[in-house]
XYZ file of C-alpha atoms in Angstrom:
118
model
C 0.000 0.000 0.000
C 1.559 3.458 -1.023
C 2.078 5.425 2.033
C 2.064 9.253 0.882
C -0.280 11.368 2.482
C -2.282 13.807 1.138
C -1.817 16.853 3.014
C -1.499 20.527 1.717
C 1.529 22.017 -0.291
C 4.069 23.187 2.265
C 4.693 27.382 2.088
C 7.995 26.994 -0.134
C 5.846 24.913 -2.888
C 3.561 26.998 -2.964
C 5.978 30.192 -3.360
C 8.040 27.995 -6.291
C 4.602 27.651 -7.999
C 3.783 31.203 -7.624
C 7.700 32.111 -8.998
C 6.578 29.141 -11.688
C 3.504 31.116 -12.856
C 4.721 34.912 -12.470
C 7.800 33.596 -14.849
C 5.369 31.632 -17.517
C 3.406 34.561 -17.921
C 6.684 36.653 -18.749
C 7.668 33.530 -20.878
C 5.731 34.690 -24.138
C 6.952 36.728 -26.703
C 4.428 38.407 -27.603
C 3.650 39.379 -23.480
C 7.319 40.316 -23.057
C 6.710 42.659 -25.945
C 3.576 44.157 -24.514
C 5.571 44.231 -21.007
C 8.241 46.572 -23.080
C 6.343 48.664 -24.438
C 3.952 49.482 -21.020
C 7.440 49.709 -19.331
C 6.805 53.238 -21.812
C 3.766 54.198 -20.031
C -0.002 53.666 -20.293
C -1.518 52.420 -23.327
C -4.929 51.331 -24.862
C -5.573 47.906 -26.164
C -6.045 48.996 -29.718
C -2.320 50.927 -29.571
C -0.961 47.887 -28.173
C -2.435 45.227 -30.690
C -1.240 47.381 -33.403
C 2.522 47.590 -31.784
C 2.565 44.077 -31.482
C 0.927 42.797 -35.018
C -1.868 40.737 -32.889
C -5.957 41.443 -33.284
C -7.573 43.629 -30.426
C -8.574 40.049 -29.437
C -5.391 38.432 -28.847
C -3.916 41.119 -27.399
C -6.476 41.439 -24.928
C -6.166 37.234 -24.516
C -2.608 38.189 -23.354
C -3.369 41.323 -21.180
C -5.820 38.697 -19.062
C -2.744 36.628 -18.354
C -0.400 39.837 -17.521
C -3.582 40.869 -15.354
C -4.421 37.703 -13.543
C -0.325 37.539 -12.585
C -0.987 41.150 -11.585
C 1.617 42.842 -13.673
C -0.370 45.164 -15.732
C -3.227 47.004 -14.270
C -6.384 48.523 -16.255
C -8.057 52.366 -16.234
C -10.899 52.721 -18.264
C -12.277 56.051 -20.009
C -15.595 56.184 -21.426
C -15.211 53.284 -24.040
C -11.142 52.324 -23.944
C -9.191 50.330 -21.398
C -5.607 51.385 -20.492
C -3.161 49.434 -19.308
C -0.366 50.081 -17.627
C 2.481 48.471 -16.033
C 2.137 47.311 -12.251
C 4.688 45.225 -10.614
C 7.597 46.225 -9.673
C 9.242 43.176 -10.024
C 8.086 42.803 -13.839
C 10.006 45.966 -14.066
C 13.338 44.927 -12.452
C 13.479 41.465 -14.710
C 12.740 43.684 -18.244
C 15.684 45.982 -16.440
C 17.787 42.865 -16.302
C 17.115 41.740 -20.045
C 18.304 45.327 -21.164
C 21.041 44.705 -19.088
C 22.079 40.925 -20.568
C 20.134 41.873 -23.962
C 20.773 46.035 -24.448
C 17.558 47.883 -24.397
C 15.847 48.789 -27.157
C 13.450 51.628 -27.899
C 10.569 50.796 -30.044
C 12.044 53.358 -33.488
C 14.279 50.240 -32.990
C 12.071 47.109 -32.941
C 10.012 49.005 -35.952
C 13.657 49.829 -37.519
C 14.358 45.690 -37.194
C 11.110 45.203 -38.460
C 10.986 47.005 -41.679
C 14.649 45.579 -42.721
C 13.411 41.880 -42.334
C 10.666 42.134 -44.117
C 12.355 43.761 -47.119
């Protein structure tokens, strides 16, 4: 008979699951771009899905996942939704990319853009 007990995850699993989850939501392209460019300030939805090159739809697919990890917060006005960067620690790992990576501005990512598509 298997002897493991079923009790709850102890406070480190459940902080390695949080890490796990904060991380994965980082982990997408298209979200780290979205995380770059609100790192710029507050933006709508529409500006952001046409930055990126995803449908209003998609975009705002991601922004639930940045949201729900609680790294982008929302302001609405009349009819748009804003977003804008919210944790602090979001900020300090794109700070670190820039660091390993170089930091870009976005007349660069368009600049990068237009020459591979040519």
């Amino acid at each position: 008979m298997n002897n493991q007990s079923s009790t709850a995850p102890s406070p480190e699993t459940n902080a390695f699951e949080n890490e796990a989850n904060f991380l994965s939501a980082m982990g997408n392209a298209k979200r780290l771009h979205i995380l770059h460019l609100l790192a710029e300030g507050e933006m709508s939805v529409t500006f952001l899905a046409d930055e990126v090159g995803l449908s209003q739809s998609s975009t705002s697919q991601h922004l639930a996942i940045l949201r729900e990890q609680e790294l982008v917060q929302t302001r609405r006005a009349a009819q748009t939704i804003y977003y804008s960067l919210q944790s602090g620690a979001a900020r300090a790992i794109l700070d670190t990319l820039a660091d390993i990576f170089g930091s870009y501005s976005r007349t660069e990512v368009d600049c990068v853009q237009a020459v591979s598509t040519q």
